[in-house]
CSV table of C-alpha atoms and ligand atoms in Angstrom, one decimal:
chain,number,residue,atom,x,y,z
A,1,MET,CA,0.0,0.0,0.0
A,2,SER,CA,2.8,2.4,0.7
A,3,GLN,CA,3.7,2.4,-2.9
A,4,GLU,CA,0.3,3.6,-3.9
A,5,ILE,CA,0.3,6.3,-1.1
A,6,GLU,CA,3.6,7.6,-2.6
A,7,ALA,CA,2.1,7.5,-6.1
A,8,ILE,CA,-0.8,9.6,-5.0
A,9,LYS,CA,1.4,12.0,-3.2
A,10,ALA,CA,3.6,12.4,-6.3
A,11,LYS,CA,0.6,13.2,-8.5
A,12,LEU,CA,-1.2,15.5,-6.0
A,13,ASN,CA,-0.3,19.0,-5.0
A,14,ILE,CA,-1.4,19.6,-1.4
A,15,VAL,CA,-1.9,23.3,-2.2
A,16,ASP,CA,-4.6,22.5,-4.8
A,17,LEU,CA,-6.3,20.1,-2.4
A,18,ILE,CA,-6.4,22.4,0.6
A,19,GLY,CA,-7.2,25.3,-1.7
A,20,GLU,CA,-10.5,23.6,-2.4
A,21,TYR,CA,-11.5,24.2,1.2
A,22,VAL,CA,-9.7,27.3,2.4
A,23,ARG,CA,-8.6,30.6,0.8
A,24,LEU,CA,-4.8,30.2,0.7
A,25,GLN,CA,-2.5,33.2,0.3
A,26,LYS,CA,1.1,33.1,-0.7
A,27,ALA,CA,3.5,34.0,2.1
A,28,GLY,CA,7.2,33.6,1.2
A,29,ASN,CA,7.8,30.0,0.3
A,30,ASN,CA,4.6,28.8,2.0
A,31,TRP,CA,0.9,29.4,1.8
A,32,LYS,CA,-1.2,30.8,4.7
A,33,ALA,CA,-4.9,30.9,5.7
A,34,CYS,CA,-7.2,31.1,8.7
A,35,CYS,CA,-7.3,27.7,10.2
A,36,PRO,CA,-10.4,25.7,9.2
A,37,PHE,CA,-10.1,23.6,12.4
A,38,HIS,CA,-10.3,26.4,15.0
A,39,ASN,CA,-11.7,29.9,15.2
A,40,GLU,CA,-9.3,32.6,14.5
A,41,LYS,CA,-9.0,36.1,12.9
A,42,THR,CA,-5.3,36.1,12.0
A,43,PRO,CA,-4.0,33.2,9.9
A,44,SER,CA,-1.8,30.7,11.7
A,45,PHE,CA,-2.5,27.8,9.3
A,46,SER,CA,0.4,27.2,7.0
A,47,VAL,CA,0.9,24.9,4.0
A,48,SER,CA,4.3,24.0,2.6
A,49,GLU,CA,4.4,23.3,-1.1
A,50,ASP,CA,8.0,22.0,-0.9
A,51,LYS,CA,7.3,19.5,1.9
A,52,GLN,CA,3.7,18.8,0.9
A,53,VAL,CA,2.5,19.2,4.5
A,54,TRP,CA,0.3,21.6,6.5
A,55,HIS,CA,0.5,22.8,10.1
A,56,CYS,CA,-1.6,25.1,12.3
A,57,PHE,CA,0.4,27.1,14.8
A,58,GLY,CA,-2.8,28.0,16.6
A,59,CYS,CA,-4.3,24.6,17.4
A,60,GLY,CA,-1.3,22.4,16.7
A,61,LYS,CA,-3.0,20.3,14.1
A,62,GLY,CA,-1.0,19.2,11.1
A,63,GLY,CA,-0.1,16.5,8.7
A,64,ASP,CA,-0.2,15.4,5.0
A,65,ALA,CA,-2.9,15.5,2.3
A,66,PHE,CA,-4.5,12.3,3.8
A,67,GLY,CA,-4.7,13.8,7.3
A,68,PHE,CA,-6.2,17.0,6.0
A,69,LEU,CA,-8.9,15.2,4.1
A,70,MET,CA,-9.7,13.0,7.0
A,71,GLU,CA,-9.9,15.9,9.4
A,72,ILE,CA,-12.0,18.2,7.2
A,73,GLU,CA,-14.4,15.6,5.8
A,74,GLY,CA,-14.5,13.4,8.8
A,75,LEU,CA,-13.3,10.4,6.8
A,76,SER,CA,-11.4,7.3,7.8
A,77,PHE,CA,-7.9,6.8,6.4
A,78,ARG,CA,-9.3,4.2,4.0
A,79,GLU,CA,-12.0,6.6,2.7
A,80,ALA,CA,-9.5,9.4,2.3
A,81,LEU,CA,-7.2,7.1,0.5
A,82,GLU,CA,-9.9,6.0,-1.9
A,83,ASN,CA,-11.0,9.6,-2.5
A,84,LEU,CA,-7.5,10.7,-3.4
A,85,ALA,CA,-6.7,7.6,-5.4
A,86,GLN,CA,-9.8,8.4,-7.6
A,87,LYS,CA,-8.7,12.1,-7.8
A,88,THR,CA,-5.3,11.2,-9.0
A,89,GLY,CA,-6.1,8.1,-11.1
A,90,VAL,CA,-4.0,5.8,-8.9
A,91,GLU,CA,-5.3,2.2,-8.8
A,92,LEU,CA,-5.5,0.7,-5.3
A,93,PRO,CA,-4.7,-3.0,-4.7
A,94,LYS,CA,-7.3,-5.3,-3.1
A,95,TYR,CA,-7.5,-4.6,0.6
A,96,SER,CA,-9.0,-7.6,2.1
A,97,ALA,CA,-11.3,-9.7,0.0
A,98,ARG,CA,-14.3,-8.7,2.0
A,99,GLU,CA,-13.7,-5.1,2.3
A,100,ASN,CA,-12.9,-4.9,-1.3
A,101,ILE,CA,-16.2,-6.3,-2.3
A,102,THR,CA,-18.1,-3.9,-0.1
A,103,ASN,CA,-16.3,-0.9,-1.7
A,104,LEU,CA,-16.7,-2.2,-5.2
A,105,GLU,CA,-20.4,-2.7,-4.6
A,106,LYS,CA,-20.7,0.7,-3.0
A,107,ASN,CA,-19.1,2.3,-6.1
A,108,LYS,CA,-21.5,0.4,-8.4
A,109,ILE,CA,-24.5,1.8,-6.6
A,110,GLU,CA,-23.1,5.3,-6.7
A,111,ASP,CA,-22.5,4.9,-10.5
A,112,ILE,CA,-26.0,3.7,-11.0
A,113,LEU,CA,-27.4,6.7,-9.0
A,114,GLU,CA,-25.2,9.1,-11.0
A,115,GLU,CA,-26.6,7.7,-14.3
A,116,ALA,CA,-30.1,7.8,-13.0
A,117,THR,CA,-29.6,11.5,-12.0
A,118,LEU,CA,-28.4,12.4,-15.4
A,119,PHE,CA,-31.5,10.6,-16.9
A,120,TYR,CA,-33.9,12.4,-14.7
A,121,GLU,CA,-32.3,15.7,-15.5
A,122,LYS,CA,-32.6,15.1,-19.2
A,123,GLN,CA,-36.3,14.3,-18.8
A,124,LEU,CA,-36.8,17.6,-17.0
A,125,TRP,CA,-35.1,19.7,-19.6
A,126,GLU,CA,-36.0,17.9,-22.8
A,127,THR,CA,-39.5,16.5,-22.6
A,128,GLU,CA,-43.0,17.8,-22.6
A,129,GLY,CA,-43.7,16.4,-19.1
A,130,GLY,CA,-40.6,18.0,-17.9
A,131,LYS,CA,-41.6,21.5,-19.2
A,132,LYS,CA,-44.7,21.5,-17.0
A,133,ILE,CA,-42.5,20.8,-14.0
A,134,LEU,CA,-40.0,23.5,-14.9
A,135,GLU,CA,-42.9,26.0,-15.0
A,136,TYR,CA,-44.1,24.9,-11.6
A,137,LEU,CA,-40.5,25.3,-10.2
A,138,LYS,CA,-40.2,28.8,-11.8
A,139,GLY,CA,-43.6,29.6,-10.3
A,140,ARG,CA,-42.2,28.8,-6.9
A,141,GLY,CA,-39.5,31.4,-7.6
A,142,LEU,CA,-36.6,29.1,-8.6
A,143,GLU,CA,-34.2,30.3,-11.3
A,144,GLU,CA,-32.9,27.9,-14.0
A,145,SER,CA,-29.4,28.0,-12.7
A,146,THR,CA,-30.7,27.0,-9.3
A,147,VAL,CA,-32.6,24.1,-10.7
A,148,ARG,CA,-29.4,22.9,-12.5
A,149,ASP,CA,-27.3,23.5,-9.5
A,150,PHE,CA,-29.4,21.2,-7.4
A,151,ARG,CA,-29.7,18.8,-10.3
A,152,LEU,CA,-33.5,18.5,-10.0
A,153,GLY,CA,-35.1,16.1,-12.4
A,154,TYR,CA,-38.3,14.4,-13.6
A,155,ALA,CA,-39.1,10.8,-13.3
A,156,PRO,CA,-41.6,10.2,-16.1
A,157,ASP,CA,-44.9,8.3,-15.8
A,158,GLY,CA,-44.7,4.6,-16.7
A,159,TRP,CA,-43.6,1.4,-15.1
A,160,ARG,CA,-40.1,0.7,-16.4
A,161,ASN,CA,-38.4,3.9,-17.6
A,162,ILE,CA,-35.4,4.0,-15.3
A,163,ALA,CA,-35.2,0.2,-15.1
A,164,GLN,CA,-35.0,-0.1,-18.9
A,165,PHE,CA,-32.6,2.8,-19.3
A,166,LEU,CA,-30.2,1.3,-16.7
A,167,VAL,CA,-30.4,-2.2,-18.0
A,168,GLY,CA,-29.7,-0.8,-21.4
A,169,ARG,CA,-26.5,0.6,-19.9
A,170,ASN,CA,-25.5,-2.9,-18.8
A,171,TYR,CA,-26.4,-2.6,-15.1
A,172,LYS,CA,-27.9,-5.7,-13.5
A,173,ILE,CA,-31.5,-5.3,-12.3
A,174,GLY,CA,-30.4,-6.7,-8.9
A,175,ASP,CA,-28.0,-3.8,-8.5
A,176,ILE,CA,-30.6,-1.3,-9.6
A,177,LEU,CA,-32.8,-2.7,-6.9
A,178,ARG,CA,-30.0,-2.3,-4.4
A,179,ALA,CA,-29.8,1.4,-5.4
A,180,GLY,CA,-33.4,1.7,-4.3
A,181,LEU,CA,-34.6,2.7,-7.8
A,182,VAL,CA,-37.0,-0.2,-8.5
A,183,ILE,CA,-39.3,-2.4,-6.5
A,184,HIS,CA,-39.4,-6.2,-6.9
A,185,LYS,CA,-42.8,-7.9,-7.1
A,186,GLU,CA,-42.9,-10.4,-4.3
A,187,GLY,CA,-42.0,-14.0,-5.0
A,188,LYS,CA,-41.3,-13.4,-8.7
A,189,SER,CA,-38.1,-14.3,-10.6
A,190,GLN,CA,-35.3,-11.9,-11.5
A,191,GLU,CA,-36.7,-11.0,-15.0
A,192,ILE,CA,-37.0,-7.3,-15.6
A,193,GLU,CA,-40.8,-7.6,-16.0
A,194,ASN,CA,-41.0,-8.5,-12.4
A,195,PHE,CA,-39.6,-5.1,-11.3
A,196,TYR,CA,-41.1,-1.6,-11.6
A,197,ASP,CA,-39.8,1.9,-11.1
A,198,ARG,CA,-40.2,3.2,-7.6
A,199,PHE,CA,-40.4,6.8,-8.7
A,200,ARG,CA,-43.1,7.5,-11.4
A,201,ASN,CA,-44.3,10.9,-12.5
A,202,ARG,CA,-42.5,12.7,-9.8
A,203,ILE,CA,-40.1,15.7,-9.3
A,204,MET,CA,-36.7,14.3,-8.3
A,205,PHE,CA,-34.6,16.0,-5.7
A,206,PRO,CA,-31.2,14.1,-5.6
A,207,ILE,CA,-29.8,13.8,-2.1
A,208,THR,CA,-26.0,13.8,-1.8
A,209,ASN,CA,-23.5,13.0,0.8
A,210,PRO,CA,-21.0,15.6,2.1
A,211,VAL,CA,-18.7,15.0,-0.8
A,212,GLY,CA,-21.4,15.6,-3.3
A,213,LYS,CA,-22.2,12.1,-4.5
A,214,VAL,CA,-25.8,11.2,-5.1
A,215,ILE,CA,-27.0,8.6,-2.5
A,216,GLY,CA,-30.7,8.7,-3.0
A,217,TYR,CA,-33.8,10.9,-3.8
A,218,SER,CA,-36.7,12.7,-2.3
A,219,ALA,CA,-39.4,12.6,-4.9
A,220,ARG,CA,-42.4,15.0,-4.9
A,221,ILE,CA,-45.7,14.3,-6.6
A,222,VAL,CA,-46.3,16.4,-9.7
A,223,PRO,CA,-48.6,19.3,-8.6
A,224,GLY,CA,-52.1,18.9,-10.0
A,225,GLU,CA,-51.7,15.1,-10.4
A,226,ASP,CA,-53.3,12.5,-8.1
A,227,GLU,CA,-52.6,14.3,-4.8
A,228,SER,CA,-54.1,11.5,-2.8
A,229,GLN,CA,-50.7,9.8,-3.0
A,230,ALA,CA,-47.9,10.6,-0.6
A,231,LYS,CA,-46.6,14.1,-1.4
A,232,TYR,CA,-43.0,13.0,-1.0
A,233,ILE,CA,-41.5,9.5,-1.2
A,234,ASN,CA,-37.8,8.9,-0.4
A,235,THR,CA,-35.2,6.2,-1.2
A,236,PRO,CA,-35.5,3.4,1.3
A,237,GLU,CA,-32.5,2.4,3.4
A,238,THR,CA,-29.7,1.1,1.1
A,239,GLU,CA,-26.0,0.4,1.4
A,240,VAL,CA,-25.3,4.1,0.7
A,241,TYR,CA,-28.5,5.8,1.9
A,242,HIS,CA,-29.2,6.0,5.6
A,243,LYS,CA,-31.9,8.4,6.4
A,244,SER,CA,-30.7,9.1,9.9
A,245,ASN,CA,-27.6,10.8,8.6
A,246,VAL,CA,-28.9,12.5,5.5
A,247,LEU,CA,-28.7,16.3,5.5
A,248,TYR,CA,-30.1,17.8,2.3
A,249,GLY,CA,-27.7,20.4,0.9
A,250,ILE,CA,-24.7,19.5,3.1
A,251,ASP,CA,-22.3,19.3,0.2
A,252,LYS,CA,-23.0,22.9,-0.7
A,253,ALA,CA,-23.4,24.1,2.8
A,254,LYS,CA,-20.4,22.7,4.6
A,255,MET,CA,-17.7,25.2,3.5
A,256,SER,CA,-19.9,28.2,4.0
A,257,ALA,CA,-21.0,26.9,7.4
A,258,LYS,CA,-17.3,26.6,8.3
A,259,GLU,CA,-16.5,30.1,7.1
A,260,LYS,CA,-19.5,31.8,8.8
A,261,ASP,CA,-19.3,29.5,11.8
A,262,TRP,CA,-23.1,28.8,11.8
A,263,ILE,CA,-25.5,26.7,9.8
A,264,LEU,CA,-29.2,27.2,9.0
A,265,LEU,CA,-31.5,24.3,9.6
A,266,VAL,CA,-34.8,24.4,7.7
A,267,GLU,CA,-37.6,21.9,7.2
A,268,GLY,CA,-37.7,20.9,3.6
A,269,GLN,CA,-35.6,20.6,0.4
A,270,MET,CA,-37.5,23.5,-1.3
A,271,ASP,CA,-36.5,25.7,1.7
A,272,VAL,CA,-32.8,24.8,1.2
A,273,ILE,CA,-32.9,25.5,-2.5
A,274,ALA,CA,-34.7,28.8,-2.1
A,275,THR,CA,-32.4,29.9,0.7
A,276,ASN,CA,-29.3,29.0,-1.4
A,277,GLN,CA,-30.7,31.1,-4.3
A,278,ALA,CA,-31.0,34.0,-1.8
A,279,GLY,CA,-27.3,33.7,-1.2
A,280,ILE,CA,-27.4,31.8,2.1
A,281,LYS,CA,-25.4,28.8,1.1
A,282,ASN,CA,-24.9,27.4,4.6
A,283,THR,CA,-28.4,25.8,4.8
A,284,VAL,CA,-29.4,22.2,5.3
A,285,ALA,CA,-32.7,20.3,5.9
A,286,VAL,CA,-33.4,16.9,7.4
A,287,SER,CA,-35.3,14.8,4.9
A,288,GLY,CA,-38.5,13.3,6.1
A,289,THR,CA,-37.3,12.5,9.6
A,290,ALA,CA,-36.9,14.3,12.9
A,291,LEU,CA,-33.4,15.6,13.6
A,292,THR,CA,-31.0,12.8,14.8
A,293,LEU,CA,-27.8,12.6,16.7
A,294,GLU,CA,-26.0,11.4,13.6
A,295,GLN,CA,-27.0,14.5,11.8
A,296,LEU,CA,-25.8,16.6,14.6
A,297,SER,CA,-22.4,15.0,14.6
A,298,ILE,CA,-22.1,15.8,10.9
A,299,ILE,CA,-23.0,19.4,11.5
A,300,LYS,CA,-20.6,19.6,14.4
A,301,ARG,CA,-17.7,18.9,12.0
A,302,TYR,CA,-18.3,22.3,10.5
A,303,THR,CA,-19.7,24.5,13.2
A,304,LYS,CA,-21.2,24.4,16.7
A,305,ASN,CA,-23.8,27.1,16.0
A,306,ILE,CA,-27.2,26.1,14.6
A,307,ARG,CA,-29.9,28.6,13.6
A,308,MET,CA,-33.2,26.8,13.3
A,309,PHE,CA,-36.0,28.0,11.0
A,310,PHE,CA,-39.0,25.9,11.5
A,311,ASP,CA,-42.7,26.6,10.5
A,312,MET,CA,-44.5,28.7,13.1
A,313,ASP,CA,-47.4,26.2,13.2
A,314,GLU,CA,-47.7,23.8,16.1
A,315,ALA,CA,-46.0,20.9,14.3
A,316,GLY,CA,-43.1,23.1,13.3
A,317,GLN,CA,-42.7,24.5,16.8
A,318,LYS,CA,-42.8,21.1,18.4
A,319,ALA,CA,-40.1,19.9,16.0
A,320,ALA,CA,-38.0,23.0,16.8
A,321,LYS,CA,-38.2,22.2,20.5
A,322,ARG,CA,-37.3,18.6,20.1
A,323,SER,CA,-34.4,19.4,17.8
A,324,ALA,CA,-33.1,22.0,20.2
A,325,GLN,CA,-33.2,19.6,23.1
A,326,LEU,CA,-31.1,17.1,21.1
A,327,ALA,CA,-28.7,19.8,20.2
A,328,PHE,CA,-28.4,21.0,23.9
A,329,ASP,CA,-27.5,17.4,24.8
A,330,ARG,CA,-24.7,17.5,22.2
A,331,GLU,CA,-23.4,20.9,23.4
A,332,LEU,CA,-24.3,22.8,20.3
A,333,ASN,CA,-25.5,26.4,20.4
A,334,VAL,CA,-29.0,26.8,19.1
A,335,PHE,CA,-30.7,30.0,17.9
A,336,ILE,CA,-34.2,30.3,16.7
A,337,VAL,CA,-35.3,32.3,13.7
A,338,SER,CA,-38.9,33.4,13.9
A,339,ILE,CA,-41.0,35.0,11.2
A,340,ASP,CA,-44.7,35.8,10.6
A,341,GLU,CA,-47.0,33.0,11.3
A,342,GLY,CA,-47.4,30.1,8.9
A,343,LYS,CA,-44.7,30.7,6.3
A,344,ASP,CA,-42.0,28.3,5.4
A,345,ALA,CA,-38.5,29.4,4.4
A,346,ALA,CA,-39.2,29.0,0.6
A,347,ASP,CA,-42.2,31.3,0.8
A,348,ALA,CA,-40.5,33.8,3.0
A,349,VAL,CA,-37.6,34.0,0.6
A,350,LYS,CA,-39.9,34.4,-2.4
A,351,GLU,CA,-41.9,37.1,-0.7
A,352,ASP,CA,-39.1,39.3,0.6
A,353,VAL,CA,-35.4,38.2,0.6
A,354,GLN,CA,-34.2,41.2,2.6
A,355,LYS,CA,-36.8,40.6,5.3
A,356,PHE,CA,-35.8,36.9,5.4
A,357,ILE,CA,-32.1,37.7,5.8
A,358,LYS,CA,-33.0,40.2,8.5
A,359,ALA,CA,-34.9,37.5,10.3
A,360,ILE,CA,-32.0,35.2,10.2
A,361,ASP,CA,-29.6,37.9,11.5
A,362,GLY,CA,-32.0,38.5,14.3
A,363,SER,CA,-32.2,34.9,15.4
A,364,VAL,CA,-32.4,34.6,19.2
A,365,VAL,CA,-30.8,32.3,21.7
A,366,ALA,CA,-33.1,29.3,21.8
A,367,MET,CA,-33.7,29.1,25.6
A,368,ASN,CA,-34.6,32.8,25.6
A,369,TYR,CA,-37.0,32.2,22.8
A,370,PHE,CA,-38.6,29.2,24.6
A,371,ILE,CA,-38.8,31.1,27.9
A,372,GLU,CA,-40.6,34.0,26.3
A,373,LYS,CA,-42.9,31.7,24.5
A,374,THR,CA,-43.8,29.8,27.6
A,375,LEU,CA,-44.5,33.0,29.6
A,376,ARG,CA,-46.6,34.6,27.0
A,377,GLY,CA,-50.3,34.8,28.0
A,378,ARG,CA,-49.6,33.4,31.4
A,379,ASN,CA,-49.8,34.9,34.8
A,380,LYS,CA,-46.6,34.4,36.8
A,381,SER,CA,-48.3,35.0,40.1
A,382,ASP,CA,-51.0,32.5,39.5
A,383,ILE,CA,-49.9,29.2,41.1
A,384,GLU,CA,-51.4,27.0,38.4
A,385,ASP,CA,-49.8,29.0,35.6
A,386,LYS,CA,-46.5,28.9,37.5
A,387,LYS,CA,-46.6,25.1,37.7
A,388,LYS,CA,-47.3,24.8,34.0
A,389,ILE,CA,-44.4,27.2,33.2
A,390,ILE,CA,-42.0,25.2,35.3
A,391,GLU,CA,-43.2,21.9,33.8
A,392,GLU,CA,-42.7,23.2,30.2
A,393,LEU,CA,-39.2,24.7,30.9
A,394,SER,CA,-37.9,21.9,33.0
A,395,GLY,CA,-37.6,19.5,30.1
A,396,LEU,CA,-35.6,22.0,28.2
A,397,ILE,CA,-33.3,22.8,31.1
A,398,ASN,CA,-32.7,19.2,31.8
A,399,SER,CA,-31.6,18.4,28.3
A,400,PHE,CA,-28.4,20.4,28.6
A,401,SER,CA,-25.6,17.9,29.1
A,402,ASN,CA,-23.3,20.7,30.2
A,403,LYS,CA,-23.7,21.3,33.9
A,404,ILE,CA,-22.7,25.0,33.7
A,405,GLU,CA,-25.3,25.7,31.0
A,406,ARG,CA,-27.9,23.8,33.0
A,407,GLU,CA,-27.1,25.9,36.1
A,408,HIS,CA,-27.2,29.1,34.1
A,409,TRP,CA,-30.7,28.5,32.7
A,410,MET,CA,-32.0,27.2,36.1
A,411,ARG,CA,-30.9,30.6,37.6
A,412,GLU,CA,-32.4,32.5,34.7
A,413,VAL,CA,-35.8,30.8,34.9
A,414,ALA,CA,-35.9,31.2,38.7
A,415,GLU,CA,-35.2,34.9,38.3
A,416,ARG,CA,-37.8,35.4,35.6
A,417,LEU,CA,-40.4,33.6,37.8
A,418,ASN,CA,-39.3,35.6,40.8
A,419,ILE,CA,-38.7,32.5,42.9
A,420,SER,CA,-35.5,31.2,44.5
A,421,GLU,CA,-33.5,28.5,42.7
A,422,SER,CA,-34.1,26.1,45.6
A,423,ALA,CA,-37.9,26.7,45.3
A,424,LEU,CA,-37.6,26.0,41.5
A,425,ARG,CA,-35.7,22.7,42.2
A,426,GLU,CA,-38.3,21.7,44.7
A,427,ALA,CA,-41.1,22.4,42.3
A,428,GLN,CA,-39.3,20.4,39.7
A,429,PHE,CA,-38.9,17.5,42.1
A,430,GLU,CA,-42.6,17.6,43.0
A,431,LEU,CA,-43.6,17.6,39.4
A,432,TYR,CA,-41.3,14.7,38.8
A,433,GLN,CA,-42.8,12.7,41.7
A,434,SER,CA,-46.4,13.4,40.8
A,435,LYS,CA,-45.6,11.7,37.4
A,436,GLN,CA,-44.2,8.6,38.9
B,501,ZN,ZN1,-5.9,25.6,13.9
């Protein structure tokens, strides 16, 4: 393996690789930048073109090209090796028989999904059915360049469009099944007639991993068609698609999130796309699930600050609270963006970009937001109201895994309610007991 590592290093210039992630400036023999791994205002991150290494004098991190990629993308050594081997065209020997098969298979699925995405894009731009969808997307305020950027597509109506296209490209139907693109009729043999397309007559939103490879789709029903069907259907769990760690838009958001040191979390893919078009690139959405710990650890690679923009309706607010609690547990800083009732991010952007950007700039510390919300319309000197307030806020306070933060909010809530901390603790304890 060391031979291949050397071959990769010989073909790769570390300055080009790191330059894809940080803005490097020439400084004497070396290159300098603000470190992507810690917060700083004056550059102490240095890259040596001669030695092909990097080092940060601020946080002490450093290494070669592999180490940089592992650190910045959160990859294992093997993943970084594969990534750079592909980039430089160096062929890697078989690792262990088993691991090799898994990697080969994984690549095959990714190839299939790439071909499928190109197919769906072509259908959107070059067919009559596609034109209708383009009009709908434009009606929602999307520009053509945005549609292309996010690689939106159209899965035409019919039972075997994608199946036949991919089989025609010499892919096996079993592999197309493993990519999640077709459904197998139960108990039937492996003939193509016994499979049918999962996505039919739908707008296709490709979902990518952090390095930009398509791993699956979220597919929206064509507006005006049989709306009794599910509005969105997603790729099922496959070898490359795991819904608990999908973050829609992460490939486009990550660098900007790192630069700005915050990320915007919205509810749906249309919200991500519209927000991107408005110039806010550091935006992601969870796709058809509640926020998970896996998603939070991906976000944490890039920033510790999350601004959440959820619908102002009850469901949206509940999701915001739940997501915030999970983030408190993971020691992330949460801010809430609030805007006039009932609007999602996509609508808000379409209506008034400046107002939307202002709302994001004016996001407030999540706990303050929840405290305000809980106190609103309640009488702090009424004993029943007071109990309800304590009950609602206790869950939030207790979700902080950091003791200092927990203490801080305990004190804050006691002050706002005009009671002592010990009285607040006692009340919490009573509530806890009454529930046992
Ligand atoms: Zn550093």
